[in-house]
Amino acid sequence: MKIKSVLKPKQVAWMSGGLLVAILGIAVSRSAAKPSTKAQPSPVVEVAPVEQRDVPIYDEWIGTLAGQVNADVKAQVTGYLLTRNYKEGSFVRKGQVLFEIDPRPFQAVLDQARGQLAQAQAQLVQYQAQLSIAQANQLKSQLNVEKYEPLAKVDAVSKQDFDNATQTDVANKAQVKAAEAAIVSAKAQITASEAAVETAAINLSFTRVISPIDGIAGVAQAQVGDLVNTSSGPLTTVSTLDPIRDYFAVSEQEYLALQNRFSNPDKDHWKLQLILADGSTYPQEGEFYFADRQVNANTGAIQIAALFPNPGNVLRPGQYGKVRAMIRDQQNATLIPQAAVNEQQGSYIVAVVDKANRVSMRPVQVGARAGTMWVIQSGLNAGERVVVEGQQNLRPGTMVQTKPFKGNVE
């Protein structure tokens, strides 16, 4: 018996087509699910060789500029400020009038003192005339006594006449002594009056407040109309700025290492550089000026002063001024650019590239800096290559492409 198919030819064709589409879909999805095996390019880094050569070693200290001489200009008398006679921040000369205090009260005191002096001088003249008269009278009475005394002994003159002559002589002597005392008093009065005149003249001169030195005058701390006196603060400050000082502190150990440079006349003079706040190097070289007399017990540092020429008074007190100086020559120093060194939690790491361009991370011990280079005390050998640019995301074993570092290397 034959079994008849229940499917029609048209239905069989549709089912076959659907099965083919399903098979193709599965194949495409499996193909898309496979991961890409395309290789990633190696990172490009800039490398520099490890150098070995003799280099000068410099050190730097933070300092502050100050005037060579800083003179506070204060009022020496009490009075109202009438004028300010200088431009703030300008150069002034010694003896130049900076301020003027109302001079009228002091002029009146001076005039009064001069009047008292003249009066004392006139009294002296009067007392001197009185002394002359008294001396003449005393001489006359003394002659009378000397004349009457032998006559009185022989009763040639009356006792009354002799007594009168004697009393007159005594009175004249008293007048002489009184005149002499008056002259002494008058001379003392003249001396006191002369001192009063001199004091009044000095006080009057103090109404003209002058600069004690040549230098740059600062901002006026008192305005016209203010009442100033000897207990007031400075009216302004004048500073001598050429040369200008730079104060900086070095540790006791540094001081012991450096003291031969600025104390031994047989060695080269210790020359200093000044690094300004904008990072630029001041064109004029400075020199050591002095070291403080003692080490600060709290900080263990000693203050050093340097002098820098300052033509044109460009540098001003209070400016930041970092001092840089060569402290020694280091022979056969191992050097790499500072940018190649990475600090990680107090240790220093350098990325080293071997001959196969494979990266390894090398701990190093750093020393002093020399320009843009860093002295490496251990961890690297001359001729090795270190990564200067492109260290980010490098891992040990990473393959890299290298090109020479073209940055500034000194």
mmCIF file with all atom_site columns, C-alpha atoms in Angstrom, residues 275-281 320:
data_model
loop_
_atom_site.group_PDB
_atom_site.id
_atom_site.type_symbol
_atom_site.label_atom_id
_atom_site.label_alt_id
_atom_site.label_comp_id
_atom_site.label_asym_id
_atom_site.label_entity_id
_atom_site.label_seq_id
_atom_site.pdbx_PDB_ins_code
_atom_site.Cartn_x
_atom_site.Cartn_y
_atom_site.Cartn_z
_atom_site.occupancy
_atom_site.B_iso_or_equiv
_atom_site.pdbx_formal_charge
_atom_site.auth_seq_id
_atom_site.auth_comp_id
_atom_site.auth_asym_id
_atom_site.auth_atom_id
_atom_site.pdbx_PDB_model_num
ATOM 1 C CA . ILE A 1 275 ? 66.937 83.651 40.112 1.00 0.00 ? 275 ILE A CA 1
ATOM 2 C CA . LEU A 1 276 ? 63.952 86.018 40.058 1.00 0.00 ? 276 LEU A CA 1
ATOM 3 C CA . ALA A 1 277 ? 60.307 85.187 40.741 1.00 0.00 ? 277 ALA A CA 1
ATOM 4 C CA . ASP A 1 278 ? 59.537 84.732 37.029 1.00 0.00 ? 278 ASP A CA 1
ATOM 5 C CA . GLY A 1 279 ? 62.291 82.116 36.730 1.00 0.00 ? 279 GLY A CA 1
ATOM 6 C CA . SER A 1 280 ? 64.678 84.399 34.840 1.00 0.00 ? 280 SER A CA 1
ATOM 7 C CA . THR A 1 281 ? 68.325 84.742 35.828 1.00 0.00 ? 281 THR A CA 1
ATOM 8 C CA . TYR A 1 320 ? 61.789 86.998 46.117 1.00 0.00 ? 320 TYR A CA 1
#
